Structure formats: structure tokens, C-alpha cells
C-alpha positions as CSV (number, residue, x, y, z in Angstrom):
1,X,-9.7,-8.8,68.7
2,X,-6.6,-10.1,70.1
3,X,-3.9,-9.9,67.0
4,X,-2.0,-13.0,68.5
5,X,-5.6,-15.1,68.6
6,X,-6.7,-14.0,65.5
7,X,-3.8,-13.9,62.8
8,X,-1.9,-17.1,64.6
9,X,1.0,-15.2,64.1
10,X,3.4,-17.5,64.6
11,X,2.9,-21.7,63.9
12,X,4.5,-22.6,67.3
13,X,1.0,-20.4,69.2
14,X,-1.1,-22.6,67.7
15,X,-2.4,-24.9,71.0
16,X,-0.3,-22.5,73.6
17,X,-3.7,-21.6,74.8
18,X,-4.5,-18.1,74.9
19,X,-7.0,-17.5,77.9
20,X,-10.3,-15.9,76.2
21,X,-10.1,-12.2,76.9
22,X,-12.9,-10.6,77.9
23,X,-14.3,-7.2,77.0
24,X,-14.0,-4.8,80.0
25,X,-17.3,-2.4,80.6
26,X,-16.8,1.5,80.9
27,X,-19.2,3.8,82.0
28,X,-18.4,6.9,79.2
29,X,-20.6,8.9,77.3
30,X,-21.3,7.4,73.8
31,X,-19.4,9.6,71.9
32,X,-16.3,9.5,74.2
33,X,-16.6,5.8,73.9
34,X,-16.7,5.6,69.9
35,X,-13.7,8.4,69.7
36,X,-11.2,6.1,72.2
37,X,-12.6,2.8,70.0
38,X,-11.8,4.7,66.9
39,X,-8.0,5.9,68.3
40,X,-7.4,2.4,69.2
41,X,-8.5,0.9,65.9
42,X,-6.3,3.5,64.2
43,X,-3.2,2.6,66.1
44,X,-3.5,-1.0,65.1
45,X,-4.2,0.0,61.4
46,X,-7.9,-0.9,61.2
47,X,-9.2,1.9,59.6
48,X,-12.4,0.3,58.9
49,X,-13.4,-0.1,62.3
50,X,-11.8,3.8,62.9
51,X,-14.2,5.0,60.0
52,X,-17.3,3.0,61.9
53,X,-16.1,4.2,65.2
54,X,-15.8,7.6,64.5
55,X,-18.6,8.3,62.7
56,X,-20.7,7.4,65.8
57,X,-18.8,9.8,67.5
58,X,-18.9,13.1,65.2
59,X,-23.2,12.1,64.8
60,X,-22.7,13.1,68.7
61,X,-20.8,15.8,68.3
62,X,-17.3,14.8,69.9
63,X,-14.2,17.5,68.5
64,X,-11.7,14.4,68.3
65,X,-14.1,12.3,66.8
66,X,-14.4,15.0,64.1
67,X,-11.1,15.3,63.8
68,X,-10.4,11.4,63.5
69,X,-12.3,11.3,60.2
70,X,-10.4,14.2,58.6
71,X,-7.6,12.1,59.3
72,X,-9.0,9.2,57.8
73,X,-9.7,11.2,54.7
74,X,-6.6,13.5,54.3
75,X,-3.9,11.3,53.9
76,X,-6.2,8.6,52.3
77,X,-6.1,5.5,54.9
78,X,-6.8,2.0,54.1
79,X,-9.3,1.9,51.6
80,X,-10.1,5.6,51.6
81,X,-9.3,7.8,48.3
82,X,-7.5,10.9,49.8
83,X,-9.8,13.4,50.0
84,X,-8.8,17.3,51.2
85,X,-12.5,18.3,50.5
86,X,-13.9,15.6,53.0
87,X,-11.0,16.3,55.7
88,X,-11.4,19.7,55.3
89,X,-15.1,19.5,56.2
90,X,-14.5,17.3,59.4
91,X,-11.4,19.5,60.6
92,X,-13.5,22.4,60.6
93,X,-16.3,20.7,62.5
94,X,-13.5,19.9,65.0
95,X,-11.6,23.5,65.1
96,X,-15.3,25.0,65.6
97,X,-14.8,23.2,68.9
98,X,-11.0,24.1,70.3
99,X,-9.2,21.2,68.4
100,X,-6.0,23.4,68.0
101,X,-4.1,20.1,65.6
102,X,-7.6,20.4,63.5
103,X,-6.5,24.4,62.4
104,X,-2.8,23.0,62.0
105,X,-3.6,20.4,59.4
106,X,-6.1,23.0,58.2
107,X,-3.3,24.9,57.4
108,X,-1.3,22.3,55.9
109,X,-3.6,21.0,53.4
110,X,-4.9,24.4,52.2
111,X,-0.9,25.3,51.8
112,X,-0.4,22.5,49.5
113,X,-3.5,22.0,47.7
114,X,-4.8,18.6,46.4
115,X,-6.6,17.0,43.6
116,X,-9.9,19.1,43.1
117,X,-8.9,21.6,46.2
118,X,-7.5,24.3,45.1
119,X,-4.1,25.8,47.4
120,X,-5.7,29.3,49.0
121,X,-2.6,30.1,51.2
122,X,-4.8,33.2,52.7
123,X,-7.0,29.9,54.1
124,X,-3.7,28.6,55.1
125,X,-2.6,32.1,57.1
126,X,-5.8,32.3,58.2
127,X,-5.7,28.7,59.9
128,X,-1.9,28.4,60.7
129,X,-2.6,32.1,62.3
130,X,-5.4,30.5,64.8
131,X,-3.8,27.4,65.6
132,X,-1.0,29.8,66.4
133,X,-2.1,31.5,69.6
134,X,-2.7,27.7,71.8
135,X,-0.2,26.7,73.8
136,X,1.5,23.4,73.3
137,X,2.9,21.3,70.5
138,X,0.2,22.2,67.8
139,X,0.4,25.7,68.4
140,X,4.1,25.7,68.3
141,X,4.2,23.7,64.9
142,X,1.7,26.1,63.7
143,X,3.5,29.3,65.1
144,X,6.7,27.7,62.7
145,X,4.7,27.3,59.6
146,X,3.2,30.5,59.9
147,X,6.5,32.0,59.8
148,X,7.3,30.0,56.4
149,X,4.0,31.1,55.1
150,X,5.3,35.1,55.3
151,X,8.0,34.2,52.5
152,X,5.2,33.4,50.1
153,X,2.6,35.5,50.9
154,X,2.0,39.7,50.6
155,X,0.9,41.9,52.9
156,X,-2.2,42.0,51.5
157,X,-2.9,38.2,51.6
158,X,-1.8,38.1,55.2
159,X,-4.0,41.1,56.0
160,X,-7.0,39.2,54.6
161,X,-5.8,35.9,56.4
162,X,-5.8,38.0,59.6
163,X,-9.0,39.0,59.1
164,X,-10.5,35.9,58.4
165,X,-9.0,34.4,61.9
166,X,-10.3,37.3,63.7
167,X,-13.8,36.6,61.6
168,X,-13.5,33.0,62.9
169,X,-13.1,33.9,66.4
170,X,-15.8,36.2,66.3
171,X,-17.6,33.3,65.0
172,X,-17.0,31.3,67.8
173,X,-17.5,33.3,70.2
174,X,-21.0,34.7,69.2
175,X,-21.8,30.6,69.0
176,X,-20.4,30.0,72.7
177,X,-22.5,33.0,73.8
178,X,-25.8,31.9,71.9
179,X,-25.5,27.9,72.4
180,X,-26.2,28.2,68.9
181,X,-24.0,25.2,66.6
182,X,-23.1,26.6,63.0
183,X,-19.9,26.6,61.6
184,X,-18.1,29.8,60.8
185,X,-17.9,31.2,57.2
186,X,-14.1,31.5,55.5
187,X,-12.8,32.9,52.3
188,X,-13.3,29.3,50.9
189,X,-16.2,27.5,51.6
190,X,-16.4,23.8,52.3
191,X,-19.5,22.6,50.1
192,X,-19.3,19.2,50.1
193,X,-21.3,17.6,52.4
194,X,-19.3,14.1,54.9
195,X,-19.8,10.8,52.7
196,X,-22.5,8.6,53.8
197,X,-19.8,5.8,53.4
198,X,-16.4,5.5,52.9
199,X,-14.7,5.6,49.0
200,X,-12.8,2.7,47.8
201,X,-10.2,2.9,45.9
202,X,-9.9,-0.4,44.4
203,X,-6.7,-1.6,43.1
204,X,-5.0,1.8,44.3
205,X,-2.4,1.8,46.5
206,X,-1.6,5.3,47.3
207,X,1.4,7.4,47.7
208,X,4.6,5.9,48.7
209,X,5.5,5.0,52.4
210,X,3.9,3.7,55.4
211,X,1.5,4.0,57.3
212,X,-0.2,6.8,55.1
213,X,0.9,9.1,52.3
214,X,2.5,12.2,53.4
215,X,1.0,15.9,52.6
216,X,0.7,15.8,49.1
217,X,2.4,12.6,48.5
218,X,6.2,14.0,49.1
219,X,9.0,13.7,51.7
220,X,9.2,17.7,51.4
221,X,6.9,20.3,52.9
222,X,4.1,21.8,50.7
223,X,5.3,23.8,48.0
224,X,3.9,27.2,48.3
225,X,3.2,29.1,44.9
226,X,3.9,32.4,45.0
227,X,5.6,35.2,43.9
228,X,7.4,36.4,47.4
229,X,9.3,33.8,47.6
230,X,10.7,30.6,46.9
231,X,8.5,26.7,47.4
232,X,9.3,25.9,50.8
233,X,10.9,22.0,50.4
234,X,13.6,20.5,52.6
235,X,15.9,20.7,49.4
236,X,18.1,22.1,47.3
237,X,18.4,25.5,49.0
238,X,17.8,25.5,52.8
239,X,15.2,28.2,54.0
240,X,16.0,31.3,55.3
241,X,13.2,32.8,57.5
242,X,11.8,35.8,57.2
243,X,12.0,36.1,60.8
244,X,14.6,35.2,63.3
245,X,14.2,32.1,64.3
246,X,14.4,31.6,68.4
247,X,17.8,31.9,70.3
248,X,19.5,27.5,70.6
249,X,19.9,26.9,74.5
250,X,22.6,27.1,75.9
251,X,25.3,24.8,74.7
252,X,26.1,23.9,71.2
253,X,23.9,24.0,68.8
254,X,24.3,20.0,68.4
255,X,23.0,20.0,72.1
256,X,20.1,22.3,71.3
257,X,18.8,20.2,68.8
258,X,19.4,16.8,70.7
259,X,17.6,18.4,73.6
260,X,14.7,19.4,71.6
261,X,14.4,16.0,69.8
262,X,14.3,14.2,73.0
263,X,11.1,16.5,74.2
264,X,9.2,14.7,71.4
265,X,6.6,12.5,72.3
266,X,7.0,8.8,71.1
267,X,9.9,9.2,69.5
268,X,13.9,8.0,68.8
269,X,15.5,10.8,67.3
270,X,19.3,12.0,67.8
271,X,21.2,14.6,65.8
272,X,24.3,15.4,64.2
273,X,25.7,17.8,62.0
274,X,27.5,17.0,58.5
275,X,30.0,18.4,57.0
276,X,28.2,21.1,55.3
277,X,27.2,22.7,58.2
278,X,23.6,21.1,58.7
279,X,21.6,18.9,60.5
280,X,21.6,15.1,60.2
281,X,18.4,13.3,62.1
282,X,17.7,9.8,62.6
283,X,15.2,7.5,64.1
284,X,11.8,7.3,64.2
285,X,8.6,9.5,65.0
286,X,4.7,8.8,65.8
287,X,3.5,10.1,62.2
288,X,4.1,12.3,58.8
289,X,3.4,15.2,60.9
290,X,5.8,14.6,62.9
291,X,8.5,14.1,60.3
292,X,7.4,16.9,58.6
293,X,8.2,19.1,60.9
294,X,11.6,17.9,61.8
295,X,12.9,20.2,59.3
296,X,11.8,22.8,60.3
297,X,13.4,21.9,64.2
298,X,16.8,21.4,62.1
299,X,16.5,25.1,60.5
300,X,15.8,26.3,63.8
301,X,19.0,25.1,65.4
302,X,21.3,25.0,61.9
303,X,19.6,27.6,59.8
304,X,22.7,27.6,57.5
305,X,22.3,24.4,56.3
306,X,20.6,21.7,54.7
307,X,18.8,19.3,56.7
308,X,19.1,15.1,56.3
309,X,16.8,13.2,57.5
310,X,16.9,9.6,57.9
311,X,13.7,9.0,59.8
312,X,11.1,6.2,60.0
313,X,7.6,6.6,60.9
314,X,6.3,4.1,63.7
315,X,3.0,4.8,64.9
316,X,1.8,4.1,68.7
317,X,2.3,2.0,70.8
318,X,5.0,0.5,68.3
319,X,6.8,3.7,69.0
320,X,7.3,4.1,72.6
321,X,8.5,0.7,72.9
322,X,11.6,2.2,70.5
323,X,11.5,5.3,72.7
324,X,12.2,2.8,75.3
325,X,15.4,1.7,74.0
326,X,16.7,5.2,73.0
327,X,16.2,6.3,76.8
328,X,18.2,2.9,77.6
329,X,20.8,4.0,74.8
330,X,21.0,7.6,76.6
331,X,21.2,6.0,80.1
332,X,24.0,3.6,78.8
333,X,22.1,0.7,79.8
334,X,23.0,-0.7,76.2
335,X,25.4,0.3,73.1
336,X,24.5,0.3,69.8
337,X,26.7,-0.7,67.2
338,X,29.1,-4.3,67.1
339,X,26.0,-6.7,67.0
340,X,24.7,-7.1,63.6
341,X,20.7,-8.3,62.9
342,X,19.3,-8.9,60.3
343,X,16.7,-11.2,58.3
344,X,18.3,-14.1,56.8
345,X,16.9,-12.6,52.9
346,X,18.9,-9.8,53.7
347,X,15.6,-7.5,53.2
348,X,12.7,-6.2,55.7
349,X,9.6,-7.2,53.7
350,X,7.4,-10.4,55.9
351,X,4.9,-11.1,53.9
352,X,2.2,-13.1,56.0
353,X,3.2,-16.8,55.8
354,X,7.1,-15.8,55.4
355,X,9.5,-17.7,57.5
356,X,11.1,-15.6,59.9
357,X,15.0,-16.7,59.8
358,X,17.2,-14.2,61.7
359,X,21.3,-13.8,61.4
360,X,22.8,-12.2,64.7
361,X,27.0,-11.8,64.3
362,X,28.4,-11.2,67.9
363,X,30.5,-8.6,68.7
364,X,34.5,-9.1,69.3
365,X,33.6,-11.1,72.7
366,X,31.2,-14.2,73.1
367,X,27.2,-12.5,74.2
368,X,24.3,-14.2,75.8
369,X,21.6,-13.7,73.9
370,X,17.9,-12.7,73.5
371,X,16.0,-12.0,70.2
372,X,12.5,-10.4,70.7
373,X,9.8,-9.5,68.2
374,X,7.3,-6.4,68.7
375,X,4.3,-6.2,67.4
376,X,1.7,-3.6,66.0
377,X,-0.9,-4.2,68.9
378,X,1.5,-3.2,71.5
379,X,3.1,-6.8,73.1
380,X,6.1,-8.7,72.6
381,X,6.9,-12.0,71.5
382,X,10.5,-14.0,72.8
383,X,11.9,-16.1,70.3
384,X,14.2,-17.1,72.3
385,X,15.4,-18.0,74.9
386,X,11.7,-19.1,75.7
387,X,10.3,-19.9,78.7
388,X,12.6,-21.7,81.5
389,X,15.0,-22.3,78.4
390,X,18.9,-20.7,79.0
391,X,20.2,-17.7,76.7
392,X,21.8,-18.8,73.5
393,X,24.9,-18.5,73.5
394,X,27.2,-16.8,70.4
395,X,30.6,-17.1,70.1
396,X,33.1,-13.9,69.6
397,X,32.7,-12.7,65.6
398,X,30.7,-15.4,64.7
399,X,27.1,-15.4,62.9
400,X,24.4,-17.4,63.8
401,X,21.4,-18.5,62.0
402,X,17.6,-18.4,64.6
403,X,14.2,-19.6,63.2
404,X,15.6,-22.5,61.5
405,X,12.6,-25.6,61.4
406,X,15.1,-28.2,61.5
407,X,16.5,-26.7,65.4
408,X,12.9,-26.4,66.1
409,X,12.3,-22.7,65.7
410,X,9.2,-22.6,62.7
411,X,8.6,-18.8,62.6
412,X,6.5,-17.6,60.8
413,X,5.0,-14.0,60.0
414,X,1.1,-13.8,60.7
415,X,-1.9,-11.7,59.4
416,X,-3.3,-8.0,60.2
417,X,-2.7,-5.4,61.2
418,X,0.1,-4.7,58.8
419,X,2.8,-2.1,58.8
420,X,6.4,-1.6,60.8
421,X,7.6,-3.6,63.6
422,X,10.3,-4.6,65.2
423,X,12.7,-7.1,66.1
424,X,15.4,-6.3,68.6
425,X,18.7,-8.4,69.7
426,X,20.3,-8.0,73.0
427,X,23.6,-9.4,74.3
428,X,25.5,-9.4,76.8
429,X,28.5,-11.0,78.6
430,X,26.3,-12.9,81.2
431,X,22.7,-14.2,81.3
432,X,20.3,-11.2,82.1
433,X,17.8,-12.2,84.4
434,X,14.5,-11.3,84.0
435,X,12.7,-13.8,86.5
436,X,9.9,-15.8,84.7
437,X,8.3,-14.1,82.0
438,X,5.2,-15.5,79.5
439,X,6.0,-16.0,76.0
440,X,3.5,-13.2,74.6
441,X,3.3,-10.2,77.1
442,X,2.7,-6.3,76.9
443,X,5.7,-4.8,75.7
444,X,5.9,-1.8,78.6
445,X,5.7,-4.9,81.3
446,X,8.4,-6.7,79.3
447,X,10.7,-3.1,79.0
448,X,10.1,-2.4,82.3
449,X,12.0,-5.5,83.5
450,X,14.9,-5.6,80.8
451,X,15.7,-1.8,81.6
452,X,16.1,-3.5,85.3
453,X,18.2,-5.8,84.3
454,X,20.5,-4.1,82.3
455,X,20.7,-2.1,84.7
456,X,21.9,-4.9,87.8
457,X,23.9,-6.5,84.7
458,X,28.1,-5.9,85.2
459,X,28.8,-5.2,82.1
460,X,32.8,-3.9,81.5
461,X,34.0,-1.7,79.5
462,X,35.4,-4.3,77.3
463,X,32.4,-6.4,77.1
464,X,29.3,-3.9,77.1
465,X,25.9,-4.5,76.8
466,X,24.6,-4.1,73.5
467,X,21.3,-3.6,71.4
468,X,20.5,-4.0,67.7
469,X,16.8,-3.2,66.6
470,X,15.6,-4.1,63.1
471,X,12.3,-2.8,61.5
472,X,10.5,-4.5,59.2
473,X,7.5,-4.1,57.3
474,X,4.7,-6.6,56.8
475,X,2.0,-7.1,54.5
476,X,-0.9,-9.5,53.0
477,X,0.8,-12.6,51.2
């Protein structure tokens, strides 16, 4: 349902007129239908709907269906307990069919163990060694934690993880050759069966952080018990591989690491190094995983030191809209730094029914201004200026207050779906123009045509154009 129609997410849409949207008609199989439904309602932070949608889609049969659920059930979404045992049983449903991320977060979960699921890190070789061999982004994470995995493992448990893999593909392949649909048989078996319906968890609300707790409820990778070597965590004592890691490109390491942050999909990440010799990274990523493994991309290019990470997770499409600005920031459409944003509280909590009051401080030269709020379900709404109105202007070093009732600006924060989003200021020395726009649009549409101003926009090198983003996280009153 449209999130602007339904949560009246700000006072002044009430009688704008929202034209009725109406559903557009695919022609998909049923189970590729139910597994896009169930991605979208996921992005938006309906999990119900995900659960419902999903289901419909492993009853067919469909890998990323499968996969969905033990998502769902792993790091315990919406009203789900957290559930290894469940996600487990769903992942290997999905890596019985290629899903090369399903043997990844195999890997992860049977690495750190849960409540009532034992660790079995010769499960975790076993999985981290399959996901391994694909090609891409999983297979590289995987090949990464696999290496991590030889500190705390023997010979022995590696030889029997090996096996297992090759088991598994043998598995496979005698299933591909005889049509037949079974699941292969590992060291630990899966016994519980998928719940009928999802578990509540009333009154619970989970491991810290948003969207989802991360693997097991820690900002640090899985501790590994074992007696080679030491729990693999992000701190105190910064890893040291047990093979080399691969070569930096060329340049600095510093440009290494900034080149391989900018590779990552949906994201706004740059690096620097502190003064102990590590890596510093900030911005935001698309999920946990993603975080996660950050570390690990730090150690690769500063193995010497202890990676900092100051990183938010923003899920899709909330995140490419902030990938957006970081290509404008590279491109030096737009500086950061000199315009200060933030919520008149001085926090970056909206709870639904909050008013939304909004201090901007100009930099050290008077800025046109425009203040934009993004939202969850992937479009942008312009506080101002609105429609046909002229930029506000700010005088040099002064704050101003926006959303105030009394100047006619009654902001207020709406309902579902809940989680991170964004409000952004830009200003610069002369009124952007960005032809006639509506008040609520898609974001892209809306990025599209500020990255083309900008870019037309004269801005000198005393007066540049600038960009302040601010997230904030809402929730139920």
C-alpha cells in the first residue's frame, strides 16, 4: 500500500489528493511472483507480508523464496523469535538449489552457534568451503571467512569439512542427474521440521540495532571456540591470517581500500587510516552482512591494525538514494562539512506523531536552501521550498529553525514502515533549478535532477555547494 496514503505521514498531505494507484498485472510464474512480493515487503520492513509471501513461494519450490525465510528466521525479524534451527532448514532448501549467499550464511550461523544450535565449525568449513568455489560477492565473502576458519580449526576438522562439501556436491549432483528432490545429508542434521506459522515473541524486542539483530547479537564476528586459535572479533587484537591475504592495488593502501569500498553495492563507505596504523570506515551499507564483513576488507588492506568502524545499516532503496550523494560527494558536485543539520531535540528518534522541527546553520557565506526528507518506501518528500515557492534563504553563520506551526510548516512524523531515514540539506550560493517538481516523488527521479543541477550550478571555490544528510530512526508512538 502506498506508505504516504496509508500512514498520512505528514498533516499538511492530508487533502493533497493522492491519485489511487493501481495494481499493475505481471505475467510470472507463481512462485517468482510471491519471492519478488516477499523482497519488496522486506525492504519496506513488512515482515508479515514477507513471511506470507514467501511461504507461497518455497511450497513451489523457488531457491530465493527458501532463502527469504531463513532470513526471516535467523536474525529474528519483526515478530519472529530468532531461530538458527528454522533458518538453517530453509538455507539448506535453498543451497540444495545453487543459492551460493544460502551456504554463506550457512556458514556463519554454524560458526557462531545460537540458542539450542550448537556451533559445529566442521559444518561451518564444510559450508563456507562450498560457497567458496562461486564466483561473485558471496563466494568472495565466503572464500574470506574460510580463511578465518583455518585459525580455529585442525587438520582434521577441515579434512572432515572437506569431505562433507565434496559429499554435498556429490549429493547434488546425483539429484540433478536423477530429477530426484532430497536434500543432502551433513555431519549435523537439521530435524526440525519449517513452522506452520510464524513465532511471536511478545513483548521481546530483540538484540540491539536496526533493522535486525546482527549474528549472534554482537557488532563483532562470531567467536570461534577452539583450541588453534584465538575468537575471531574485530577487537582487541587485530587478526592475523593464516594465509596471505591478496596483494592492495596499486597505489596506497588508503586507495586500495577506498577503491574496494566504492565496488560495494548500495553503499556510502570511505576510508581512512588512524593513527595506529589501521583502518577507519564510515557510512552506511545494505545490511549486517555487509557490515560484518567490512572488517575483514580493512584486514585485507591494513592487516597490521585494528579496524574502526563507524557504519550505519540502511537497507534498500533507502540506501542507494545515500549512494547517490556519496557519488555526488566523489564527483564534487557537493562538499560535506560547514552546513550543520540537525533535529531541533537535538536527537534522531521520530516517534510517529513527533513534530518534525529542523535547525540548519549556514556555512561562512549566505546559501539558498532546500531540505528534503527520504523515506523507507523509496520517494522523497520537499519540505521546502514546495512547489512554485522560492528557496529559503539563510544568512552567513546563522541558524534557522524549519517545521515551525506558527510559519506554517506542521511536520509531523507518520506511521509504518519503521526504521532509518533520511533528511538531507543542500545549499548553495544561488537558487538550483530543478524545473517543476511534485511534492512526493520517487527519490531516483528526484536524484536524477538535483545531480543535474548541481552540476549546471557555478559554484566558487569560496562559496561551494554543500550537503548535510541526517539519519534518523522512527518508530510506533
Amino acid at each position: 500500500m502506498n506508505r504516504f496514503r496509508r500512514a498520512r505521514r505528514f498533516r499538511w498531505l492530508i487533502g493533497c489528493g493522492f491519485a489511487t494507484l493501481l495494481p499493475i498485472i505481471a505475467i510470472s510464474s507463481p512462485a517468482d511472483a510471491d519471492a519478488a512480493a516477499g523482497r519488496r515487503a522486506y525492504d519496506k520492513g513488512e515482515y508479515d507480508r514477507a513471511m506470507t509471501e514467501w511461504q507461497d513461494g518455497a511450497d513451489h519450490g523457488d531457491p530465493d523464496a527458501e532463502f527469504g525465510l531463513g532470513n526471516l528466521y535467523e536474525f529474528g525479524a519483526g515478530d519472529l523469535e530468532q531461530d538458527y534451527t528454522r533458518a538453517a532448514y530453509w538455507y539448506r532448501k535453498a543451497a540444495g538449489q545453487g543459492n551460493t549467499e544460502a551456504e554463506y550464511r550457512l556458514a556463519l550461523i554454524y560458526a557462531a552457534g545460537g540458542d539450542h544450535f550448537a556451533s559445529n565449525l566442521v559444518e561451518a568449513y564444510k559450508w563456507a568451503s562450498l560457497a567458496a568455489q562461486s564466483q561473485g560477492v558471496w563466494g568472495t565473502l565466503a572464500a574470506d571467512f574460510k580463511k578465518l576458519l583455518l585459525q580455529v580449526t585442525s587438520p582434521a576438522q577441515q579434512a572432515d569439512g572437506e569431505r562433507l562439501a565434496a559429499a554435498w556436491r556429490d549429493a547434488r549432483a546425483a539429484e540433478a542427474a536423477n530429477g530426484a528432490e532430497k536434500e543432502a545429508r551433513g555431519a549435523v542434521a537439521i530435524a526440525a521440521s519449517p513452522p506452520s506459522a510464524p513465532v511471536g515473541k511478545p513483548g521481546k524486542i530483540g538484540c540491539p540495532g536496526w533493522p535486525f539483530p546482527t549474528l549472534p547479537c554482537t557488532e563483532q564476528f562470531p567467536a570461534l571456540a577452539g583450541a588453534q586459535g584465538p575468537p575471531l572479533r574485530a577487537s582487541p587484537t587485530p587478526l592475523k591470517p593464516a594465509v596471505s591475504p591478496p596483494p592492495a592495488p596499486p597505489g596506497s593502501a588508503l586507495d586500495g581500500l577506498n577503491q574496494a569500498l566504492a565496488r560495494i553495492d548500495c553503499a556510502a563507505l570511505r576510508g581512512s587510516a588512524s593513527a595506529q596504523g589501521g583502518a577507519v570506515i564510515s557510512g552506511t551499507v545494505a545490511n549486517r552482512a555487509e557490515r560484518t564483513q567490512l572488517v575483514l576488507l580493512a584486514g585485507r588492506f591494513f592487516p597490521a591494525g585494528e579496524a574502526q568502524l563507524s557504519v550505519d545499516v540502511v537497507p534498500p532503496p533507502l540506501c542507494r538514494s545515500l549512494a547517490e550523494f556519496n557519488v555526488m560527494r566523489l564527483a564534487g558536485l557537493a562538499a560535506e562539512g560547514g552546513l550543520g543539520l540537525r533535529l531541533y531535540n537535538g536527537g534522531a528518534q521520530l516517534r510517529e506523531g513527533n513534530p518534525i522541527e529542523i535547525e540548519v546553520r549556514a556555512p561562512a557565506y549566505p546559501v539558498n536552501l532546500r531540505i528534503d526528507y527520504f523515506a523507507l518506501d523509496g520517494r522523497v518528500l520537499h519540505l521546502t521550498p514546495g512547489s512554485g515557492e522560492p528557496p529559503p534563504l539563510v544568512a552567513a553563520e546563522t541558524t534557522r529553525l524549519f517545521g515551525n506551526p506558527a510559519n506554517g510548516e506542521d511536520w509531523q512524523a507518520g506511521g509504518a514502515p519503521f526504521g532509518t531515514e533520511l533528511i538531507t540539506a543542500v545549499a548553495t550560493a544561488a537558487p538550483l533549478d530543478l524545473g517543476s517538481r511534485p511534492r512526493v516523488e520517487p527519490a531516483a527521479d528526484y536524484l536524477r535532477a538535483l545531480k543535474s543541477a548541481l552540476d549546471r550550478a557555478n559554484a566558487g571555490a569560496d562559496t561551494p555547494n554543500r550537503v548535510a544528510l541526517l539519519l534518523v530512526k522512527t518508530s510506533p508512538r
